[in-house]
């Protein structure tokens, strides 16, 4: 885990690696996070597979607050606070302890999702809220994953996959094609700005083809940064 300024640091950093998956709804992140966890476990690694919002009992309670109910239930600013509160609890209760044990943590969404989903929203002054997201992140979270997979897919494909899934957690999935397209472009901009951390993977192929590309990149990263576990 890469520690930025303002680390939450409650315990010693272990040797574990922290990998996140990002992308628009329906891009295949959850599928790929699961397939990577399976492959790394088969290779003998201890893996904690987790997701945001959620990943700890407290954060799962916040998940219900933010994902269920009418779309205008929370202001964008309140959403930033809720997602960041959930992330802080997840980090304290699940991610840091796992990394301290030396486990590999695979997380379906992390702070890049807040940078996009809340950061692209407009505040009362008309400017987007990205600076507010970054400020709170630095104060309250202060860490980035070691490696992030951006599963890149066009907005129409993502939307049709997400809609076909049809869950009760619809607050964000109802946002429509234009926003999905802006979100995709925003994620690609993030990847350009952080090319060492964020690997862009084409999500259009079969799940197996995408998984093979992800695994190759993950093994290259893990091989460079941590010895294989017994
Ligand atoms: P996300 O977590 O990004 O929203 P999911 O992994 O839940 O995406 O996938 C969304 C839907 O698309 C699921 O029904 C899943 O089975 C399907 N799916 C995932 N990956 C692919 C793929 N590469 N090709 C076709 N369908 C896929
Ligand atoms: P998730 O359950 O991962 O949905 P999906 O499988 O469709 O990606 O995430 C639920 C929603 O929460 C998703 O639409 C994105 C949104 N979200 C934010 O708006 N901000 C955040 O910080 C996070 C982590 C998620």
Coordinates of C-alpha atoms and ligand atoms in Angstrom, one line a residue:
X1 CA 0.0 0.0 0.0
X2 CA 1.4 3.4 -1.0
X3 CA 1.2 5.8 2.0
X4 CA 0.6 9.4 1.1
X5 CA 0.8 12.3 3.4
X6 CA -1.7 12.3 6.3
X7 CA -1.6 8.5 6.7
X8 CA -4.3 7.1 9.1
X9 CA -1.5 4.8 10.4
X10 CA -2.8 2.9 13.4
X11 CA -0.6 -0.1 13.0
X12 CA 2.6 -1.3 11.3
X13 CA 2.5 -1.7 7.6
X14 CA 2.9 -5.4 6.6
X15 CA 4.3 -6.8 3.4
X16 CA 1.0 -7.5 1.8
X17 CA 0.0 -5.9 -1.5
X18 CA -3.1 -3.9 -2.1
X19 CA -4.8 -4.2 -5.5
X20 CA -8.0 -2.4 -6.6
X21 CA -10.4 -2.7 -9.5
X22 CA -12.1 0.3 -11.0
X23 CA -14.4 1.1 -13.9
X24 CA -17.9 2.1 -14.8
X25 CA -20.9 0.0 -13.6
X26 CA -21.2 -3.2 -15.6
X27 CA -17.5 -3.1 -16.7
X28 CA -16.9 -6.5 -15.2
X29 CA -14.9 -5.4 -12.1
X30 CA -16.5 -7.8 -9.7
X31 CA -16.1 -10.7 -12.0
X32 CA -12.4 -9.9 -12.6
X33 CA -11.7 -9.3 -8.9
X34 CA -13.1 -12.7 -8.1
X35 CA -11.2 -14.4 -10.9
X36 CA -7.9 -12.8 -9.8
X37 CA -8.5 -13.8 -6.2
X38 CA -9.1 -17.4 -7.4
X39 CA -6.0 -17.4 -9.5
X40 CA -3.7 -16.0 -6.8
X41 CA -5.1 -18.4 -4.2
X42 CA -4.4 -21.3 -6.6
X43 CA -0.9 -20.0 -6.8
X44 CA -0.6 -20.2 -3.0
X45 CA -1.2 -16.7 -1.9
X46 CA -3.5 -15.7 1.0
X47 CA -6.0 -13.3 -0.5
X48 CA -8.7 -11.1 1.1
X49 CA -11.3 -10.2 -1.5
X50 CA -13.3 -7.2 -0.5
X51 CA -15.4 -4.4 -2.0
X52 CA -16.5 -0.8 -1.6
X53 CA -18.7 0.6 -0.4
X54 CA -18.6 -2.0 2.4
X55 CA -16.0 -4.5 3.3
X56 CA -16.4 -4.3 7.1
X57 CA -19.6 -4.5 9.3
X58 CA -19.7 -0.8 9.8
X59 CA -19.0 0.1 6.2
X60 CA -21.7 -2.4 5.1
X61 CA -24.2 -0.5 7.1
X62 CA -23.2 2.7 5.4
X63 CA -23.4 0.8 2.0
X64 CA -27.1 0.4 2.6
X65 CA -27.5 4.1 3.4
X66 CA -25.8 5.2 0.2
X67 CA -27.0 2.6 -2.3
X68 CA -30.7 2.2 -1.4
X69 CA -33.4 4.8 -1.6
X70 CA -34.2 7.7 -4.0
X71 CA -31.4 9.2 -6.1
X72 CA -31.7 12.6 -4.4
X73 CA -31.6 11.1 -0.9
X74 CA -28.1 12.7 -0.2
X75 CA -26.4 15.8 -1.5
X76 CA -23.1 15.1 -3.3
X77 CA -21.2 16.6 -0.4
X78 CA -22.9 14.3 2.1
X79 CA -22.1 11.4 -0.2
X80 CA -18.4 12.2 -0.1
X81 CA -18.5 12.1 3.7
X82 CA -20.5 8.8 3.7
X83 CA -18.3 7.0 1.2
X84 CA -15.1 8.3 3.0
X85 CA -16.5 7.2 6.4
X86 CA -17.2 3.8 5.0
X87 CA -13.6 3.6 3.5
X88 CA -12.0 4.7 6.7
X89 CA -13.7 1.9 8.6
X90 CA -12.9 -0.6 5.9
X91 CA -9.3 0.5 6.0
X92 CA -9.1 0.2 9.8
X93 CA -11.0 -3.0 10.2
X94 CA -10.2 -5.1 7.1
X95 CA -7.5 -3.7 4.8
X96 CA -4.8 -2.7 7.2
X97 CA -5.0 -5.9 9.3
X98 CA -4.9 -8.1 6.2
X99 CA -1.8 -6.2 4.8
X100 CA -0.1 -6.5 8.2
X101 CA -0.5 -10.3 8.0
X102 CA 1.1 -10.2 4.6
X103 CA -2.1 -11.1 2.7
X104 CA -2.9 -9.7 -0.8
X105 CA -5.9 -7.5 -0.6
X106 CA -8.1 -7.3 -3.7
X107 CA -10.7 -4.5 -3.5
X108 CA -13.6 -4.0 -5.9
X109 CA -13.6 -0.2 -6.1
X110 CA -11.6 2.2 -3.8
X111 CA -10.9 6.0 -3.8
X112 CA -10.8 6.4 -7.6
X113 CA -14.6 5.7 -7.5
X114 CA -15.2 8.6 -5.2
X115 CA -13.0 10.8 -7.4
X116 CA -15.3 9.9 -10.3
X117 CA -18.8 9.4 -9.0
X118 CA -18.8 12.2 -6.5
X119 CA -15.8 14.3 -7.8
X120 CA -17.5 14.9 -11.2
X121 CA -20.7 16.2 -9.6
X122 CA -21.2 20.0 -9.3
X123 CA -21.4 21.9 -6.1
X124 CA -23.5 25.1 -5.5
X125 CA -20.8 27.3 -7.1
X126 CA -21.0 25.3 -10.3
X127 CA -17.4 23.9 -10.0
X128 CA -17.0 20.1 -9.7
X129 CA -16.3 18.6 -6.3
X130 CA -13.0 16.8 -7.1
X131 CA -10.9 19.1 -4.9
X132 CA -13.2 18.4 -2.0
X133 CA -12.9 14.6 -2.6
X134 CA -9.1 14.8 -2.8
X135 CA -8.8 17.0 0.3
X136 CA -10.9 14.6 2.4
X137 CA -9.1 11.6 1.0
X138 CA -5.7 13.1 2.0
X139 CA -6.9 13.9 5.5
X140 CA -8.9 10.7 6.3
X141 CA -7.5 7.9 4.1
X142 CA -4.0 9.0 2.9
X143 CA -3.2 5.7 1.0
X144 CA -3.5 4.4 -2.5
X145 CA -3.5 0.8 -3.8
X146 CA -0.2 -0.5 -5.0
X147 CA -1.9 -1.5 -8.3
X148 CA -5.2 -0.6 -9.8
X149 CA -6.9 -2.3 -12.7
X150 CA -9.1 -0.1 -14.7
X151 CA -11.5 -2.4 -16.6
X152 CA -12.3 -0.2 -19.6
X153 CA -15.6 -0.7 -21.5
X154 CA -17.8 1.5 -23.6
X155 CA -20.8 3.1 -21.8
X156 CA -23.5 1.2 -23.8
X157 CA -22.0 -2.2 -23.0
X158 CA -21.6 -1.3 -19.3
X159 CA -25.1 0.0 -19.0
X160 CA -26.7 -3.0 -20.7
X161 CA -24.7 -5.4 -18.5
X162 CA -25.6 -3.4 -15.3
X163 CA -29.3 -3.1 -16.1
X164 CA -29.5 -6.8 -16.9
X165 CA -28.3 -7.5 -13.4
X166 CA -31.3 -5.5 -11.9
X167 CA -30.6 -5.3 -8.2
X168 CA -32.2 -3.2 -5.4
X169 CA -29.0 -1.1 -5.3
X170 CA -30.1 1.2 -8.1
X171 CA -29.3 4.7 -7.0
X172 CA -26.2 5.0 -9.2
X173 CA -27.1 2.6 -11.9
X174 CA -30.0 4.7 -13.0
X175 CA -27.7 7.5 -14.0
X176 CA -27.9 6.9 -17.7
X177 CA -25.6 6.7 -20.7
X178 CA -24.2 10.2 -20.8
X179 CA -22.9 10.1 -17.3
X180 CA -21.5 6.6 -17.9
X181 CA -19.6 8.0 -20.9
X182 CA -18.2 11.0 -18.9
X183 CA -17.3 8.6 -16.1
X184 CA -15.4 6.3 -18.5
X185 CA -13.4 9.3 -19.9
X186 CA -12.7 10.5 -16.4
X187 CA -11.3 7.1 -15.4
X188 CA -9.1 7.1 -18.4
X189 CA -7.8 10.5 -17.4
X190 CA -7.0 9.2 -14.0
X191 CA -5.0 6.4 -15.5
X192 CA -3.1 8.9 -17.7
X193 CA -2.2 10.9 -14.6
X194 CA -1.1 7.8 -12.6
X195 CA 0.3 5.4 -15.2
X196 CA 2.5 3.5 -12.8
X197 CA -0.4 2.7 -10.5
X198 CA -3.3 2.3 -12.9
X199 CA -3.2 -0.4 -15.6
X200 CA -5.9 0.0 -18.2
X201 CA -7.4 -3.4 -19.3
X202 CA -9.7 -3.8 -22.3
X203 CA -12.9 -5.2 -20.8
X204 CA -14.7 -6.1 -24.1
X205 CA -13.3 -9.7 -24.4
X206 CA -14.6 -12.8 -22.7
X207 CA -14.3 -12.9 -18.9
X208 CA -11.5 -15.5 -19.4
X209 CA -9.6 -13.3 -21.9
X210 CA -9.8 -10.3 -19.6
X211 CA -8.8 -12.4 -16.6
X212 CA -5.7 -13.6 -18.4
X213 CA -4.6 -10.0 -19.2
X214 CA -5.2 -9.0 -15.5
X215 CA -3.3 -12.0 -14.1
X216 CA -0.2 -11.4 -16.3
X217 CA 0.0 -7.8 -15.1
X218 CA -0.7 -8.8 -11.5
X219 CA 2.0 -11.5 -11.4
X220 CA 4.5 -9.1 -13.0
X221 CA 3.7 -6.6 -10.2
X222 CA 3.7 -9.1 -7.3
X223 CA 6.9 -10.7 -8.6
X224 CA 8.6 -7.4 -8.6
X225 CA 7.4 -6.2 -5.2
X226 CA 6.9 -9.3 -3.0
X227 CA 8.1 -12.8 -2.9
X228 CA 5.6 -15.6 -3.5
X229 CA 4.1 -17.0 -0.3
X230 CA 4.4 -20.7 0.6
Ligands
LIG1 P1 -19.2 -4.6 -12.3 O1 -18.7 -5.2 -11.0 O2 -18.1 -3.8 -13.0 O3 -20.5 -3.8 -12.3 P2 -19.8 -7.4 -13.0 O4 -18.6 -8.2 -12.9 O5 -20.8 -7.5 -11.9 O6 -19.5 -5.9 -13.3 O7 -20.5 -7.8 -14.4 C1 -21.7 -7.2 -14.8 C2 -22.5 -8.3 -15.6 O8 -21.8 -8.5 -16.8 C3 -22.6 -9.6 -14.9 O9 -23.9 -10.1 -15.2 C4 -21.5 -10.5 -15.5 O10 -21.8 -11.8 -15.4 C5 -21.4 -9.9 -16.9 N1 -20.0 -9.9 -17.4 C6 -18.9 -9.7 -16.7 N2 -17.8 -9.7 -17.4 C7 -18.2 -10.0 -18.7 C8 -17.5 -10.1 -20.0 N3 -16.2 -10.0 -20.1 N4 -18.3 -10.4 -21.0 C9 -19.7 -10.5 -20.9 N5 -20.4 -10.3 -19.8 C10 -19.6 -10.1 -18.7
LIG2 P1 -20.9 -1.6 -6.8 O1 -21.7 -2.4 -5.9 O2 -19.5 -1.9 -6.9 O3 -21.7 -1.6 -8.2 P2 -21.2 -2.1 -9.6 O4 -21.0 -3.6 -9.4 O5 -22.3 -1.7 -10.5 O6 -19.9 -1.4 -9.9 O7 -21.0 0.0 -6.4 C1 -22.2 0.5 -6.2 C2 -22.2 2.0 -6.7 O8 -21.6 2.8 -5.7 C3 -21.6 2.2 -8.0 O9 -22.7 2.7 -8.9 C4 -20.6 3.3 -7.8 C5 -21.0 3.9 -6.5 N1 -19.9 4.4 -5.7 C6 -19.7 5.8 -5.6 O10 -20.6 6.6 -6.1 N2 -18.7 6.3 -4.9 C7 -17.8 5.5 -4.3 O11 -16.8 6.0 -3.6 C8 -17.9 4.1 -4.4 C9 -16.9 3.1 -3.8 C10 -19.0 3.6 -5.2

